Short mmCIF file of C-alpha atoms in Angstrom, two decimals:
data_model
loop_
_atom_site.label_atom_id
_atom_site.label_comp_id
_atom_site.label_asym_id
_atom_site.label_seq_id
_atom_site.Cartn_x
_atom_site.Cartn_y
_atom_site.Cartn_z
CA MET A 1 117.02 144.00 127.38
CA VAL A 2 118.69 142.84 124.16
CA PRO A 3 116.04 141.65 121.67
CA VAL A 4 115.87 137.89 121.22
CA PRO A 5 117.66 136.71 118.02
CA LEU A 6 114.73 135.45 115.91
CA ASN A 7 116.55 133.48 113.20
CA PRO A 8 118.45 131.33 115.74
CA LEU A 9 115.11 130.61 117.43
CA ARG A 10 113.65 129.19 114.22
CA VAL A 11 116.83 127.25 113.41
CA PHE A 12 116.82 125.77 116.92
CA VAL A 13 113.20 124.61 116.69
CA VAL A 14 113.66 123.08 113.24
CA ALA A 15 116.92 121.37 114.24
CA SER A 16 115.24 119.82 117.28
CA ARG A 17 112.90 117.90 114.97
CA PHE A 18 115.69 116.01 113.21
CA PRO A 19 118.11 113.42 114.60
CA SER A 20 121.14 115.28 113.25
CA PHE A 21 122.23 118.73 112.13
CA VAL A 22 122.99 117.24 108.71
CA GLU A 23 119.32 116.38 108.13
CA ALA A 24 118.15 119.70 109.57
CA ALA A 25 120.58 121.51 107.27
CA GLN A 26 119.03 119.80 104.25
CA LYS A 27 115.61 121.00 105.35
CA LEU A 28 116.79 124.58 105.86
CA HIS A 29 119.08 124.59 102.79
CA VAL A 30 122.14 125.58 104.82
CA THR A 31 125.25 123.80 106.07
CA PRO A 32 125.40 121.86 109.36
CA GLY A 33 128.02 124.35 110.50
CA ALA A 34 125.58 127.22 109.96
CA ILE A 35 123.04 125.50 112.19
CA SER A 36 125.66 124.93 114.87
CA ARG A 37 126.65 128.60 114.78
CA GLN A 38 123.06 129.80 115.05
CA ILE A 39 122.46 127.59 118.07
CA LYS A 40 125.65 128.87 119.72
CA VAL A 41 124.31 132.42 119.24
CA LEU A 42 121.10 131.41 121.00
CA GLU A 43 122.98 129.64 123.80
CA ALA A 44 125.11 132.72 124.34
CA TYR A 45 122.00 134.90 124.51
CA LEU A 46 120.29 132.57 127.00
CA GLY A 47 123.39 131.67 128.99
CA VAL A 48 122.53 127.95 128.95
CA GLU A 49 123.50 124.86 126.93
CA LEU A 50 120.69 123.72 124.64
CA TYR A 51 122.55 120.74 123.16
CA SER A 52 124.99 118.33 124.71
CA SER A 53 128.41 118.20 123.10
CA GLY A 54 129.16 115.70 120.38
CA ALA A 55 129.54 115.31 116.65
CA ASN A 56 126.77 115.86 114.09
CA ARG A 57 124.34 113.70 116.03
CA LYS A 58 123.50 115.89 119.01
CA GLU A 59 120.99 115.57 121.81
CA LEU A 60 118.98 118.26 123.53
CA THR A 61 119.81 118.99 127.13
CA ARG A 62 117.00 118.99 129.68
CA LEU A 63 116.78 122.77 129.45
CA GLY A 64 116.96 122.55 125.65
CA GLN A 65 113.98 120.19 125.56
CA THR A 66 112.00 122.47 127.89
CA TYR A 67 112.81 125.47 125.71
CA VAL A 68 111.81 123.78 122.45
CA ASP A 69 108.57 122.55 124.01
CA MET A 70 107.77 126.18 124.84
CA LEU A 71 108.91 127.68 121.54
CA GLY A 72 107.81 125.04 119.03
CA PRO A 73 104.09 125.93 118.98
CA CYS A 74 104.96 129.65 118.76
CA ILE A 75 107.27 129.19 115.77
CA ASP A 76 104.68 126.94 114.09
CA GLU A 77 102.00 129.56 114.60
CA ILE A 78 104.20 132.27 113.08
CA GLU A 79 104.87 130.03 110.07
CA ASN A 80 101.18 129.22 109.71
CA GLN A 81 100.13 132.85 109.88
CA ASN A 82 102.79 133.77 107.33
CA ALA A 83 101.59 130.98 105.04
CA LYS A 84 98.01 132.20 105.38
CA PHE A 85 99.04 135.72 104.44
CA LEU A 86 100.96 134.54 101.40
CA ASN A 87 98.26 132.11 100.33
CA ASN A 88 95.48 134.65 100.70
CA ASN A 89 97.35 136.90 98.30
CA LYS A 90 98.02 134.13 95.79
CA ALA A 91 94.65 132.56 95.17
CA ASP A 92 95.74 130.56 92.12
CA SER A 93 98.44 128.55 93.87
CA LEU A 94 98.13 125.23 95.64
CA ARG A 95 100.77 123.49 97.75
CA LEU A 96 100.02 119.86 98.55
CA ALA A 97 101.82 117.60 101.03
CA CYS A 98 101.36 113.84 101.10
CA SER A 99 103.33 110.65 101.60
CA ASN A 100 105.67 109.36 98.92
CA HIS A 101 103.51 106.22 98.60
CA PHE A 102 100.26 108.11 98.08
CA MET A 103 101.86 110.46 95.60
CA ARG A 104 103.49 107.71 93.53
CA GLN A 105 100.73 105.11 93.58
CA TRP A 106 97.54 107.17 93.62
CA LEU A 107 98.03 110.84 92.81
CA LEU A 108 100.60 110.96 90.01
CA PRO A 109 98.71 108.58 87.68
CA ARG A 110 95.72 110.95 87.91
CA LEU A 111 97.45 114.30 88.21
CA GLY A 112 97.71 115.05 84.50
CA GLU A 113 93.93 115.34 84.25
CA PHE A 114 93.87 117.95 87.02
CA LEU A 115 96.74 119.96 85.55
CA ASP A 116 95.18 119.94 82.08
CA ALA A 117 91.81 121.08 83.40
CA HIS A 118 93.22 123.77 85.72
CA SER A 119 96.25 125.23 83.95
CA ALA A 120 95.93 128.55 85.82
CA ILE A 121 96.71 126.93 89.20
CA GLU A 122 100.36 126.96 90.22
CA PHE A 123 100.82 123.50 91.79
CA SER A 124 103.69 122.43 94.07
CA PHE A 125 104.36 119.36 96.21
CA ASP A 126 106.01 118.33 99.46
CA VAL A 127 106.67 114.77 100.59
CA MET A 128 105.78 114.42 104.25
CA LYS A 129 107.01 112.02 106.87
CA PRO A 130 104.33 109.58 108.12
CA THR A 131 104.64 110.89 111.68
CA SER A 132 104.59 114.65 111.30
CA MET A 133 103.06 117.60 109.53
CA ALA A 134 104.86 120.18 111.64
CA ASP A 135 107.89 120.64 109.41
CA LEU A 136 105.93 121.42 106.24
CA ARG A 137 103.83 124.36 105.11
CA ALA A 138 101.03 123.51 102.70
CA ASP A 139 97.49 124.44 101.76
CA VAL A 140 96.32 120.83 101.75
CA TRP A 141 97.62 117.57 103.24
CA ILE A 142 96.66 114.01 102.33
CA ARG A 143 97.20 112.09 105.55
CA TYR A 144 96.73 108.45 106.58
CA GLY A 145 95.34 107.82 110.07
CA LEU A 146 92.20 108.29 112.13
CA GLY A 147 91.43 111.87 111.14
CA ASP A 148 92.10 113.35 114.57
CA TRP A 149 94.98 115.79 114.02
CA PRO A 150 94.68 118.89 116.23
CA GLY A 151 94.77 122.13 114.31
CA TYR A 152 93.42 120.63 111.09
CA LYS A 153 90.03 120.11 109.51
CA SER A 154 89.92 116.52 108.24
CA PHE A 155 87.77 115.30 105.37
CA SER A 156 87.54 111.54 104.86
CA LEU A 157 88.58 110.16 101.49
CA MET A 158 88.93 106.39 101.48
CA ARG A 159 89.63 103.45 103.74
CA SER A 160 92.21 100.81 103.00
CA THR A 161 91.81 97.09 102.59
CA LEU A 162 94.94 94.97 102.73
CA THR A 163 95.80 91.82 100.82
CA PRO A 164 99.12 89.98 100.22
CA VAL A 165 100.82 90.75 96.90
CA CYS A 166 104.15 90.00 95.30
CA SER A 167 105.81 90.20 91.92
CA PRO A 168 106.03 87.42 89.31
CA ARG A 169 109.80 87.62 89.80
CA TYR A 170 109.44 86.62 93.45
CA ILE A 171 107.13 83.72 92.55
CA ALA A 172 109.63 82.51 89.93
CA SER A 173 112.43 82.54 92.51
CA HIS A 174 110.63 81.34 95.65
CA GLY A 175 107.42 79.68 94.49
CA ARG A 176 103.89 80.82 95.14
CA PRO A 177 102.39 80.18 98.58
CA GLU A 178 99.40 77.93 98.01
CA THR A 179 97.70 78.66 101.34
CA PRO A 180 97.73 81.59 103.77
CA GLU A 181 99.55 79.40 106.29
CA ALA A 182 102.40 79.00 103.81
CA LEU A 183 103.20 82.70 104.11
CA SER A 184 105.22 81.87 107.21
CA GLU A 185 107.81 80.27 104.90
CA HIS A 186 108.27 83.43 102.84
CA VAL A 187 109.80 86.89 103.25
CA LEU A 188 107.15 89.28 104.59
CA LEU A 189 107.69 92.97 103.92
CA GLN A 190 106.32 95.68 106.19
CA SER A 191 106.59 99.35 107.15
CA GLU A 192 107.90 100.38 110.53
CA PHE A 193 104.89 102.67 110.76
CA ARG A 194 102.41 99.81 110.18
CA PRO A 195 103.81 96.96 112.30
CA ASP A 196 100.40 95.42 113.02
CA ASP A 197 99.16 95.09 109.44
CA TRP A 198 100.24 91.47 109.02
CA THR A 199 98.63 90.56 112.34
CA ALA A 200 95.36 92.19 111.25
CA TRP A 201 95.36 90.35 107.93
CA SER A 202 96.22 86.96 109.44
CA LYS A 203 93.35 87.38 111.90
CA THR A 204 90.94 87.94 109.01
CA ALA A 205 92.42 84.92 107.20
CA GLY A 206 91.94 82.80 110.33
CA ILE A 207 95.61 81.85 110.65
CA ASP A 208 98.54 82.43 112.95
CA LEU A 209 101.75 83.38 111.23
CA ALA A 210 104.72 81.55 112.69
CA PRO A 211 106.54 83.64 115.34
CA ASP A 212 109.82 83.05 113.50
CA ALA A 213 108.45 84.06 110.09
CA ARG A 214 111.00 86.30 108.39
CA ARG A 215 109.89 89.94 108.36
CA VAL A 216 111.83 92.72 106.69
CA THR A 217 110.95 96.20 107.95
CA PHE A 218 111.32 99.38 105.91
CA ALA A 219 111.22 103.05 106.89
CA GLY A 220 107.92 103.65 105.16
CA THR A 221 105.13 101.93 103.22
CA TYR A 222 106.50 103.16 99.90
CA LEU A 223 109.81 101.34 100.36
CA ALA A 224 108.10 98.10 101.40
CA TYR A 225 105.87 98.32 98.35
CA GLN A 226 108.79 99.01 96.02
CA ALA A 227 110.64 96.03 97.50
CA ALA A 228 107.66 93.84 96.59
CA LEU A 229 107.71 95.20 93.03
CA MET A 230 111.42 94.39 92.81
CA GLY A 231 110.86 90.79 93.88
CA SER A 232 112.24 90.98 97.41
CA GLY A 233 109.25 89.47 99.20
CA ILE A 234 105.52 89.65 99.88
CA ALA A 235 103.86 92.87 101.01
CA LEU A 236 100.37 93.85 102.05
CA GLY A 237 99.04 95.93 99.19
CA ARG A 238 96.39 98.60 99.77
CA SER A 239 93.29 98.30 97.61
CA HIS A 240 93.35 101.81 96.16
CA MET A 241 97.12 101.99 95.70
CA MET A 242 97.89 98.93 93.59
CA ASP A 243 95.24 98.77 90.85
CA HIS A 244 97.67 99.80 88.12
CA ASP A 245 100.29 97.25 89.16
CA LEU A 246 97.72 94.44 89.36
CA ALA A 247 96.30 95.37 85.97
CA ASN A 248 99.67 95.38 84.20
CA GLY A 249 100.90 92.25 85.96
CA THR A 250 103.79 93.73 87.89
CA LEU A 251 102.09 92.53 91.08
CA VAL A 252 100.01 89.41 91.77
CA GLU A 253 97.25 89.19 94.38
CA LEU A 254 97.93 85.92 96.20
CA PHE A 255 94.62 85.21 97.94
CA PRO A 256 91.03 86.50 97.66
CA ILE A 257 91.23 87.57 101.30
CA SER A 258 91.42 91.18 102.37
CA THR A 259 91.09 92.92 105.69
CA GLU A 260 89.81 96.42 106.37
CA VAL A 261 91.80 98.57 108.73
CA GLU A 262 90.51 101.37 110.91
CA ALA A 263 92.84 104.03 109.50
CA ALA A 264 91.95 105.85 106.30
CA PHE A 265 93.18 108.59 104.00
CA TYR A 266 92.01 112.11 104.82
CA LEU A 267 92.28 115.46 103.13
CA CYS A 268 93.44 117.95 105.77
CA ILE A 269 93.36 121.75 105.82
CA PRO A 270 94.79 123.89 108.64
CA THR A 271 92.07 125.22 110.92
CA GLY A 272 91.30 128.88 110.33
CA MET A 273 92.81 129.01 106.86
CA PRO A 274 90.36 130.45 104.29
CA GLU A 275 89.57 127.99 101.54
CA LYS A 276 90.83 129.90 98.55
CA PRO A 277 89.48 128.90 95.12
CA SER A 278 92.35 126.52 94.32
CA ILE A 279 91.67 124.49 97.49
CA ILE A 280 87.97 124.21 96.67
CA THR A 281 88.80 123.18 93.10
CA PHE A 282 91.20 120.47 94.29
CA ARG A 283 88.73 119.16 96.87
CA LYS A 284 86.03 118.76 94.23
CA TRP A 285 88.43 117.08 91.84
CA ILE A 286 89.80 114.54 94.32
CA ASP A 287 86.26 113.80 95.49
CA ARG A 288 85.26 112.88 91.93
CA GLN A 289 88.36 110.73 91.54
CA VAL A 290 87.65 108.80 94.75
CA GLN A 291 83.96 108.34 93.95
CA SER A 292 84.77 106.97 90.48
CA ASN A 293 87.04 104.20 91.82
CA PRO A 294 84.96 101.24 93.08
CA ARG A 295 87.98 99.73 94.88
CA SER A 296 88.71 102.83 96.92
CA GLY A 297 86.74 101.91 100.01
CA VAL A 298 85.01 105.28 99.87
CA LEU A 299 84.02 106.72 103.23
CA GLY A 300 81.81 109.44 101.83
CA THR A 301 81.89 112.63 99.84
CA LEU A 302 84.66 114.36 101.76
CA ASP A 303 82.86 113.89 105.06
CA HIS A 304 83.89 116.59 107.49
CA THR A 305 85.30 114.92 110.61
CA GLN A 306 86.85 117.87 112.41
CA GLY A 307 85.37 121.20 113.44
CA MET A 308 86.02 124.24 111.32
#
């Protein structure tokens, strides 16, 4: 039997995780045409169609979806084992993945201290999508959720509290809401991944936002937050992510009312990966940073919530 073509297998699995070959090509650093050719090689080997015909935006066939469901975990395991091998032989490197919002609002303002204190560690970053860790390879993830991601050890960092914030520019243009009920007359900004945040806050405030209140939804918390900074509307700021902007006046906290949400930030490490010295160093550092911030909603000293 002719050996299975391995590179087309990986390309197929990666492409299946993006809505178009253009986006998959950016991830793989190739052209969309190269992805299409690799998938045609695999289709020829299998004798089946994996994708329906169309332009750049393609859809998996039924057999294609079945095949990727079978192959995806295998390809991920190969990638993980390869990462472990490389990481075990490069103890002074650290690759971190986190959301754009966490990196910009919490990590980057503090990162210089870590880099100055640990100049021997080779540090690199990935920005992860809120819904997936599968398409990245890292030593450590900072993830927002409930801490229950299969295949990862999760250590609790801090829990969020939410409160409405906006920029002075927005207040100058639209006026400041004097009561929580008045929020229904303003532009409310939100992330598509956190659609219930405004409902949770309004419940704590003891109000019902008008059903026709104008809500503008962004593809991520970071974009909603940046829109608030630019004066586009009112967002729900997270307690540990907006201290700098409140202190320098680029954001204004509208009401002394905050609500705690069940989700929290966790430090995550793939199960079975040895904790090389750089990981241990980073864990201790981020623990000190969290403990020193009274507004962080600390859950504990990196409480271990998942089995080793």
